[in-house]
Short mmCIF file of C-alpha atoms and ligand atoms in Angstrom, two decimals:
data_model
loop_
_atom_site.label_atom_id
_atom_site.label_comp_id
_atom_site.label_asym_id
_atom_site.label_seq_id
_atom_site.Cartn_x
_atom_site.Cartn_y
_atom_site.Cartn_z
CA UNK A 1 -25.15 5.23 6.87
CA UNK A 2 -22.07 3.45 8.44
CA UNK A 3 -20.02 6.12 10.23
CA UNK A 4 -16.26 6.33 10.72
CA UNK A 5 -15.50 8.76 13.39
CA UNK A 6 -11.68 9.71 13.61
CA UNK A 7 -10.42 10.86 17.16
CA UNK A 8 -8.15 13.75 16.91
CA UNK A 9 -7.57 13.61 20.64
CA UNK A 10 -6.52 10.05 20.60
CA UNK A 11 -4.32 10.24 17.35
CA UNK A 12 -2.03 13.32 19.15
CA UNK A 13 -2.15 11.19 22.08
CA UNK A 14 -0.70 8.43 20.61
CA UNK A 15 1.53 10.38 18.44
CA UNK A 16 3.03 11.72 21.87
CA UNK A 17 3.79 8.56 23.53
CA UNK A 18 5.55 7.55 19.88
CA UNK A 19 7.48 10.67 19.55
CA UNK A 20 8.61 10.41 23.64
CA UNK A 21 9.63 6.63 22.97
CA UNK A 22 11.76 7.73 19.92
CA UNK A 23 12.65 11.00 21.43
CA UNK A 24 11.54 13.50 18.76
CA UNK A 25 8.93 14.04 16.37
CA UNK A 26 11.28 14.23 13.36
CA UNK A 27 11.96 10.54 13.66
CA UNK A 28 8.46 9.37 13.16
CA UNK A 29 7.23 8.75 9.65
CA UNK A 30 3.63 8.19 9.72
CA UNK A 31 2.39 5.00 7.59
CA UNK A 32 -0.02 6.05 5.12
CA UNK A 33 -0.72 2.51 3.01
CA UNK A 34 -3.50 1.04 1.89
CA UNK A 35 -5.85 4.66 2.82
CA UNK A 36 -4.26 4.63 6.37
CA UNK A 37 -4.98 1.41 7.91
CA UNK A 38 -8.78 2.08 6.58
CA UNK A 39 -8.71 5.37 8.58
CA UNK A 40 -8.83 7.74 5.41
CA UNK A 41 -6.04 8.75 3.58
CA UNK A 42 -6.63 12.69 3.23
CA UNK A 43 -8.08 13.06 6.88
CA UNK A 44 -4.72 11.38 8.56
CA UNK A 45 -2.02 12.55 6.09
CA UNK A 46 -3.88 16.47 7.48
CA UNK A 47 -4.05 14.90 11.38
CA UNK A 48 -0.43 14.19 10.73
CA UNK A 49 0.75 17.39 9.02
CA UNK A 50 -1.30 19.43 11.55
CA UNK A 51 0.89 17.71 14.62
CA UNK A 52 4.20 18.51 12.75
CA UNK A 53 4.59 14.80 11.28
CA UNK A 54 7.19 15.81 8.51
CA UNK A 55 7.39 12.42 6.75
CA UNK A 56 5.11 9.74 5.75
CA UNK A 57 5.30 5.81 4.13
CA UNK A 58 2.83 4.89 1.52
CA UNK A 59 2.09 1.81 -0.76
CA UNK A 60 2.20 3.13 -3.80
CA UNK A 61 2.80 6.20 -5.93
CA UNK A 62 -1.23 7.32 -6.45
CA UNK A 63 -0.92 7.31 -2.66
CA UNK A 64 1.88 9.41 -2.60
CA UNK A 65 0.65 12.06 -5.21
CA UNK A 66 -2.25 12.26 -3.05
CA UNK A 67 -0.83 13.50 -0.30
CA UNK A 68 2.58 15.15 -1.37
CA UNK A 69 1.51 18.85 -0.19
CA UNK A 70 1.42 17.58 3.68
CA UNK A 71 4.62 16.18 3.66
CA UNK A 72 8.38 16.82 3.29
CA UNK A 73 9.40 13.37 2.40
CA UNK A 74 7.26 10.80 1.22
CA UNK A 75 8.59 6.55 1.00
CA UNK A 76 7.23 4.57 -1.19
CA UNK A 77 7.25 1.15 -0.32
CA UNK A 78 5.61 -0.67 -3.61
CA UNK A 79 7.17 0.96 -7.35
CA UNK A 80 6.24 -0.17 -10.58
CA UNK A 81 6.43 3.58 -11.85
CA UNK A 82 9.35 5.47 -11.03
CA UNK A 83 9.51 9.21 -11.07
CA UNK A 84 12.33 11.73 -10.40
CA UNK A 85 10.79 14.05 -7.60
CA UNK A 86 12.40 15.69 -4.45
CA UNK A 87 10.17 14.51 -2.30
CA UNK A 88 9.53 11.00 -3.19
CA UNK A 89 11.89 8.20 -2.08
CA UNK A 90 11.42 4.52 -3.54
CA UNK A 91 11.96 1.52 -1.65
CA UNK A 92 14.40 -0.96 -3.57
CA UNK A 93 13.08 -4.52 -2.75
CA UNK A 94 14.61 -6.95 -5.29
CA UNK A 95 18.22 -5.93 -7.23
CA UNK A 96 15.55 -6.63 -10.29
CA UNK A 97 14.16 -3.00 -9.46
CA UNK A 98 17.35 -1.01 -9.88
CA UNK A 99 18.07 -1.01 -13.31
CA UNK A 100 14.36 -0.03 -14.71
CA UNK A 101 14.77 3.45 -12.23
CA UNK A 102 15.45 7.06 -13.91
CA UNK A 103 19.00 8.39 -13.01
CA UNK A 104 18.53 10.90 -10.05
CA UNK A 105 15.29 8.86 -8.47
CA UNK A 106 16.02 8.75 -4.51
CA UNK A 107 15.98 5.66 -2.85
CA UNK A 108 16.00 3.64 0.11
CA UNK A 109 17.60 0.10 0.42
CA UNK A 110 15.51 -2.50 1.59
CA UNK A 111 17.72 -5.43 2.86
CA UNK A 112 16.16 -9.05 4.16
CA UNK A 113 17.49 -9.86 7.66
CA UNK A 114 15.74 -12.48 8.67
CA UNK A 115 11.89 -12.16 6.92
CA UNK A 116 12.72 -13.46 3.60
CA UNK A 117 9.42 -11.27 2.21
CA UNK A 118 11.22 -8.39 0.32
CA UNK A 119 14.91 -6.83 0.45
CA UNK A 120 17.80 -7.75 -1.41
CA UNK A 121 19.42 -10.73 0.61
CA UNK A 122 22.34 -9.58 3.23
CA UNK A 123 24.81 -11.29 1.07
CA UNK A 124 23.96 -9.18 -2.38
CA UNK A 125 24.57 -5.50 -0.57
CA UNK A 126 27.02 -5.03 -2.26
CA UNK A 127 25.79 -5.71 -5.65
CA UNK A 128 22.86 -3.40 -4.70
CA UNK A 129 25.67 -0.29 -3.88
CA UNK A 130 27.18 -1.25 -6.60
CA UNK A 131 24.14 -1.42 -9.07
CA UNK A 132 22.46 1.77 -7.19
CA UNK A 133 25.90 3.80 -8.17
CA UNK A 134 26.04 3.14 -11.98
CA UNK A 135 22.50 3.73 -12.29
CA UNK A 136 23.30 7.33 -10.55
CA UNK A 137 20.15 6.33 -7.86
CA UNK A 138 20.86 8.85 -4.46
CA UNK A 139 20.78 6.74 -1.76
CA UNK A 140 18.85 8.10 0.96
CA UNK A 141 18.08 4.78 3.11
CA UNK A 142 18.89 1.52 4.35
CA UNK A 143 16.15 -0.43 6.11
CA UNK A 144 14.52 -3.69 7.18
CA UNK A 145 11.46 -5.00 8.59
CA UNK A 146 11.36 -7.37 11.31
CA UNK A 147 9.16 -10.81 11.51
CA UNK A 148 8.30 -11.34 15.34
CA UNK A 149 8.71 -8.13 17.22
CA UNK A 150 5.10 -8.27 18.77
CA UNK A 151 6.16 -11.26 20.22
CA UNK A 152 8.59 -12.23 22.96
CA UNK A 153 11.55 -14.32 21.51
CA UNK A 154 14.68 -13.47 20.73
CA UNK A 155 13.79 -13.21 17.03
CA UNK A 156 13.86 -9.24 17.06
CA UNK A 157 17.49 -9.46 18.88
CA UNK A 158 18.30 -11.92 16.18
CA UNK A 159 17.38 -9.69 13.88
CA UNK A 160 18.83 -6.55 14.88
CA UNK A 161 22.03 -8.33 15.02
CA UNK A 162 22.23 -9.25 11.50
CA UNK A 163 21.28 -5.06 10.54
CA UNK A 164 24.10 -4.10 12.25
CA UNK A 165 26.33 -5.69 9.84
CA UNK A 166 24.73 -4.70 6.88
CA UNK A 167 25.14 -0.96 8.27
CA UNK A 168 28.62 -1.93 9.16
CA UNK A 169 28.91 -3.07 5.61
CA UNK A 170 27.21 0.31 4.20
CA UNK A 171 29.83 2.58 5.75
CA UNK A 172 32.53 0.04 5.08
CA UNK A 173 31.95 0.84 1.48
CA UNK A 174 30.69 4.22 1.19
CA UNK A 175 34.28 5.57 0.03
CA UNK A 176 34.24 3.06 -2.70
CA UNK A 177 30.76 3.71 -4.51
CA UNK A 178 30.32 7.29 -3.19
CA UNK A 179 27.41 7.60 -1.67
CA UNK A 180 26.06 10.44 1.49
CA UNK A 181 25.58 8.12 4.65
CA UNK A 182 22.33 6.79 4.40
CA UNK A 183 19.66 6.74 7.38
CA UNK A 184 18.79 3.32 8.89
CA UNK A 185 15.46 1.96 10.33
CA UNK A 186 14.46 -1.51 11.03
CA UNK A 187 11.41 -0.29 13.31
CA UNK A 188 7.47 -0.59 12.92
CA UNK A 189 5.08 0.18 15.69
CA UNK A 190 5.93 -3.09 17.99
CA UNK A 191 9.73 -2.53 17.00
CA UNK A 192 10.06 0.78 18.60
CA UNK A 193 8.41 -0.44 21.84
CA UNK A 194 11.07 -3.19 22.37
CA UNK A 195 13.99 -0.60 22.91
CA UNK A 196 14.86 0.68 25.76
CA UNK A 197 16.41 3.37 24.51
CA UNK A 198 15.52 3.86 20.71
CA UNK A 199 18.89 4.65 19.04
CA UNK A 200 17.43 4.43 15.21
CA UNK A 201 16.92 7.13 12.58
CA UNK A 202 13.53 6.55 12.12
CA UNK A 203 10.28 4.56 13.25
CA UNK A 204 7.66 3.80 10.50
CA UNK A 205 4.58 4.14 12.56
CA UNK A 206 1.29 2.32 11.72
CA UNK A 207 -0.73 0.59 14.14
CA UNK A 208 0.44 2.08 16.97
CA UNK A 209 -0.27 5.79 15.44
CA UNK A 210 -4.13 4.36 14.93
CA UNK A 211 -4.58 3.37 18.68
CA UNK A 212 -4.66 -0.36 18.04
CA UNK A 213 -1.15 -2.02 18.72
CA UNK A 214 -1.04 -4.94 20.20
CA UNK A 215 2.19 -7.20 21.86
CA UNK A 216 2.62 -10.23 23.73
CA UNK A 217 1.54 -9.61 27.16
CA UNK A 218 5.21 -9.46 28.76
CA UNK A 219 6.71 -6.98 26.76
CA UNK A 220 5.80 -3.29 27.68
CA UNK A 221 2.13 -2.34 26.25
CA UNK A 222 2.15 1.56 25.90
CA UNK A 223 -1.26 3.41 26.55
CA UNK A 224 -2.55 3.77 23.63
CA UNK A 225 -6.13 4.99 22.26
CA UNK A 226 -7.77 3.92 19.46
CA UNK A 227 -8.20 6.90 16.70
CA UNK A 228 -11.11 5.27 14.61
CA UNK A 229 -14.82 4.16 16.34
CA UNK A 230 -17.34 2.84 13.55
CA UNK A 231 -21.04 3.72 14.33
CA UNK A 232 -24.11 2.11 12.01
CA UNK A 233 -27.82 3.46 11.33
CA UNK A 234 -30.77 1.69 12.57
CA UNK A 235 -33.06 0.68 9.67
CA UNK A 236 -35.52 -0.98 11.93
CA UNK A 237 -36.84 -2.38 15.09
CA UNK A 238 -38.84 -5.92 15.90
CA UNK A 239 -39.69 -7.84 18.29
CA UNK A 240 -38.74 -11.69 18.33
CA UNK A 241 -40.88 -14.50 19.82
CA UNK A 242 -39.38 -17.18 21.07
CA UNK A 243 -38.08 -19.74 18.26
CA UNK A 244 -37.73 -17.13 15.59
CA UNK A 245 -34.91 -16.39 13.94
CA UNK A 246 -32.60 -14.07 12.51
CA UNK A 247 -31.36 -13.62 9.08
CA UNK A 248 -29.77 -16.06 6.14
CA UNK A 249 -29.94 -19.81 7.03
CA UNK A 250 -31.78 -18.90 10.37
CA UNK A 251 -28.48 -19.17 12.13
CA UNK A 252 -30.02 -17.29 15.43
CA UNK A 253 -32.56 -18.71 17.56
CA UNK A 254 -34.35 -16.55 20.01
CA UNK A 255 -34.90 -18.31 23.34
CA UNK A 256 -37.11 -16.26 24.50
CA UNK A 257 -39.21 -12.93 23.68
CA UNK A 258 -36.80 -10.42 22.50
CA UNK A 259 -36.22 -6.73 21.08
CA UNK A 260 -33.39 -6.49 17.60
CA UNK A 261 -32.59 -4.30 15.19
CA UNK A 262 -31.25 -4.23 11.82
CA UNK A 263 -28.37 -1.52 11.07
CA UNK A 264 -26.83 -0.27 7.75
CA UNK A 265 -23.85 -1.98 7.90
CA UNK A 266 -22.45 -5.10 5.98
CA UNK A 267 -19.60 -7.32 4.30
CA UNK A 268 -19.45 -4.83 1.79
CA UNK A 269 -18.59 -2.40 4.11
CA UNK A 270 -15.67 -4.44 5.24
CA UNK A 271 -17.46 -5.84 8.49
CA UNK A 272 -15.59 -9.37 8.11
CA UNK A 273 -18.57 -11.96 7.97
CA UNK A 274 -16.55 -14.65 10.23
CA UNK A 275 -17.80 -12.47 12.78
CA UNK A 276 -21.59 -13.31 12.77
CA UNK A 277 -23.00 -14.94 15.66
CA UNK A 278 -19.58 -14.40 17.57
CA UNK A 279 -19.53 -10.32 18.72
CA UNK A 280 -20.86 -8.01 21.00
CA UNK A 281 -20.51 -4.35 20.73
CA UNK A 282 -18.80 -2.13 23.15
CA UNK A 283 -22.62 -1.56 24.57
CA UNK A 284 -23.02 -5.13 25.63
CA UNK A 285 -25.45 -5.14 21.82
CA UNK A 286 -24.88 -8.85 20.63
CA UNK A 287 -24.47 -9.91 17.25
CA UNK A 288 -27.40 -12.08 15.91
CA UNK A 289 -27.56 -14.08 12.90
CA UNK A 290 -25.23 -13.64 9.22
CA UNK A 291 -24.17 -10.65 8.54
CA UNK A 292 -25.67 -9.77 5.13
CA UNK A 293 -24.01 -7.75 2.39
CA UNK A 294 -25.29 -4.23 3.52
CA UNK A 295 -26.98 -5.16 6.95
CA UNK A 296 -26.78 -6.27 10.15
CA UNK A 297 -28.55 -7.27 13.36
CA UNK A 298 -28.28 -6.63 17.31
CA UNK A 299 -30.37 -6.60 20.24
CA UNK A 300 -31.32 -3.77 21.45
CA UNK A 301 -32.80 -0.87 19.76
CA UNK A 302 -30.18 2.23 19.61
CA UNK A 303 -30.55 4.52 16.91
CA UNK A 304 -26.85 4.69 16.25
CA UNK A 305 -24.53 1.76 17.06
CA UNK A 306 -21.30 1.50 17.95
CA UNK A 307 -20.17 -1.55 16.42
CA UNK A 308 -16.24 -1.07 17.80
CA UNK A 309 -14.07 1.20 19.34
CA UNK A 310 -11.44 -1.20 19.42
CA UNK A 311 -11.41 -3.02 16.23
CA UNK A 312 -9.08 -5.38 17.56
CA UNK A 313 -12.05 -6.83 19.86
CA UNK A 314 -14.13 -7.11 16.31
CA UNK A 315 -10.96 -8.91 14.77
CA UNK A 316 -11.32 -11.59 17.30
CA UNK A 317 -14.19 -12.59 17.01
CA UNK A 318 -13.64 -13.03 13.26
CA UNK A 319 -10.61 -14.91 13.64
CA UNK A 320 -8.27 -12.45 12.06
CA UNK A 321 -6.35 -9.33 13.17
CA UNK A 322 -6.98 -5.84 13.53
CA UNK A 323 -5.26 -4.83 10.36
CA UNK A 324 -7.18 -6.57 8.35
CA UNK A 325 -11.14 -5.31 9.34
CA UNK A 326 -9.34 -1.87 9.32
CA UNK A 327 -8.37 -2.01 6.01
CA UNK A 328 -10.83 -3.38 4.32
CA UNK A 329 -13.48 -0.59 5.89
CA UNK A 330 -14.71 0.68 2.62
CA UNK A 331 -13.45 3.42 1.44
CA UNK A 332 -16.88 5.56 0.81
CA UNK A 333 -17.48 5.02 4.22
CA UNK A 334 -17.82 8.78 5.39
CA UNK A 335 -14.80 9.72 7.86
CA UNK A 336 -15.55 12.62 10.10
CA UNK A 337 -12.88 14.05 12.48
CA UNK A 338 -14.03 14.83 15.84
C1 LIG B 1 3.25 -1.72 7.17
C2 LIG B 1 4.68 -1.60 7.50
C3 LIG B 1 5.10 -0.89 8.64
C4 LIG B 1 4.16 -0.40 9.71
O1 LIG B 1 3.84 -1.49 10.56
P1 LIG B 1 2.97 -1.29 11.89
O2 LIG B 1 3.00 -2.63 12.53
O3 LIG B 1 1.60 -0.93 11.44
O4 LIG B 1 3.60 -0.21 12.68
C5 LIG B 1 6.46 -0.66 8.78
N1 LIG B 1 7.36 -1.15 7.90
C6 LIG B 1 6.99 -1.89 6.83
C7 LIG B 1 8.02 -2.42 5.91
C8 LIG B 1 5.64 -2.16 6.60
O5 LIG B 1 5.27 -2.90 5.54
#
């Protein structure tokens, strides 16, 4: 059986550098979505409580009930289901939303600076106040989500420029629809590392939290550890002669005499099949052939393989980004905290 092994070590490593760039745990809200990056939602929302992580982000509201007794404050990014809960916070990403929530639901503002994926646009704020008030929503947030801050251009300046005016424009008219001064955060993982000091409410932390953040070279790459390795069974050993080949549509030739092995781990684990032919493990174990459904093959003949420790390595050779193979890890994969 595939193997997810979760580093402890690593993840309160991480979590330290995060919480020393933002200058206090209480900032950090740990993102949760989509089973935490892959990681397993349970296992990090009880990583997260046990470091004194008091707040977390999550996709969706299942998510959220799942893991309400670790935190103090949950956000929801994704609502089609509202309910009226102390704990849970909705994200507000088209004015559309507003009127279909239950008086009393709490809520944070998502506003578009720049992205144009969700948030009301900069110019209907007001509406939103406006909207949130005679719907009796408590306004908890105001937030945005940047498009390039991995990268160095002066997109995230760009961006941070047009959030201060729509926080300018929240206090301006917090007298006139009565609302408590919202918090404001703009920052994911890559955001946070691009202040010098970090003068936000908040940082909604995901990749960076799991070990695997990556930036353009110039911009300041903070020592981070990757939380998750994924291991795979042997199912068997052979021996190649030369012109043989391995797996569907023979797409590995040996060139000589040589030692493989087939492990328990396919596509329908989540190991992205753009990847065959093109990898080699953190071992030096090289890839051979299509990856099948539930199998795979390597040279070599470990029991136990570890296929990354850095899925961002795996991601390139598939052609995609770390994010994405982490994700898609299945989730019956068995996660084991070490
Ligand atoms: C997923 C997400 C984050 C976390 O991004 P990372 O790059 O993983 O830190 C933060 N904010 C929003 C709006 C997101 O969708």
């Amino acid at each position: 059986m595939a193997i997810i092994r979760l580093s402890r070590k690593a993840y309160f490593h991480n979590l330290d550098i995060i919480a020393q760039k933002v200058g206090a745990v209480s900032k950090i809200a740990v993102v949760l979505k989509d089973n935490a990056y892959g990681h397993g939602l349970l296992e990090m929302a009880k990583l997260s409580h046990e470091y004194g992580i008091k707040e977390a982000v999550v996709h969706n509201v299942n998510e959220a009930n799942e893991i309400k007794e670790y935190f103090e404050k949950i956000l929801v990014f994704a609502g089609h289901e509202y309910f009226v809960d102390e704990k849970l916070c909705y994200a507000i990403n088209a004015l559309s939303q507003i009127e279909k929530m239950p008086r009393g639901a709490l809520v944070e503002l998502k506003v578009d600076t720049g992205m144009h994926r969700n948030g009301v646009a900069m110019d209907e704020v007001e509406k939103a106040l406006s909207q949130i008030s005679e719907q009796g929503l408590v306004l908890k947030g105001v937030f945005t989500h940047n498009r390039s801050a991995d990268t160095l251009s002066s997109e995230w300046f760009w961006q941070r420029k047009n959030f201060e005016k729509v926080k300018e424009k929240v206090l301006a008219l917090q007298a006139e629809y009565g609302y408590e001064i919202p918090r404001f955060h703009s920052s994911n993982s890559a955001a946070a590392f691009r202040f010098k000091e970090f003068d936000e409410d908040l940082v909604r932390v995901g990749i960076a939290a799991y070990g695997c953040l990556e930036m353009d070279e110039t911009l300041e790459q903070p020592d981070l550890q990757p939380v998750m390795t994924l291991t795979a069974q042997k199912i068997a050993t052979r021996t190649l002669q030369q012109g043989e080949h391995v797996g569907y549509n023979a797409t590995f030739r040996a060139e000589k005499e040589m030692v493989v092995s087939t492990y328990d781990v396919g596509y329908a684990d989540g190991l992205i099949r753009a990847a065959s032919n093109r990898y080699t493990t953190p071992d030096g174990e090289q890839l051979l052939g299509r990856i099948s459904m539930d199998n795979s093959s390597f040279t070599g003949a470990k029991e136990e393989l570890v296929i990354f420790e850095n899925v961002n390595r795996y991601a390139e050779a598939a052609g995609t980004i770390g994010y994405e193979v982490l994700v898609g890890l299945h989730p019956e994969i068995k996660r084991v905290i070490i």
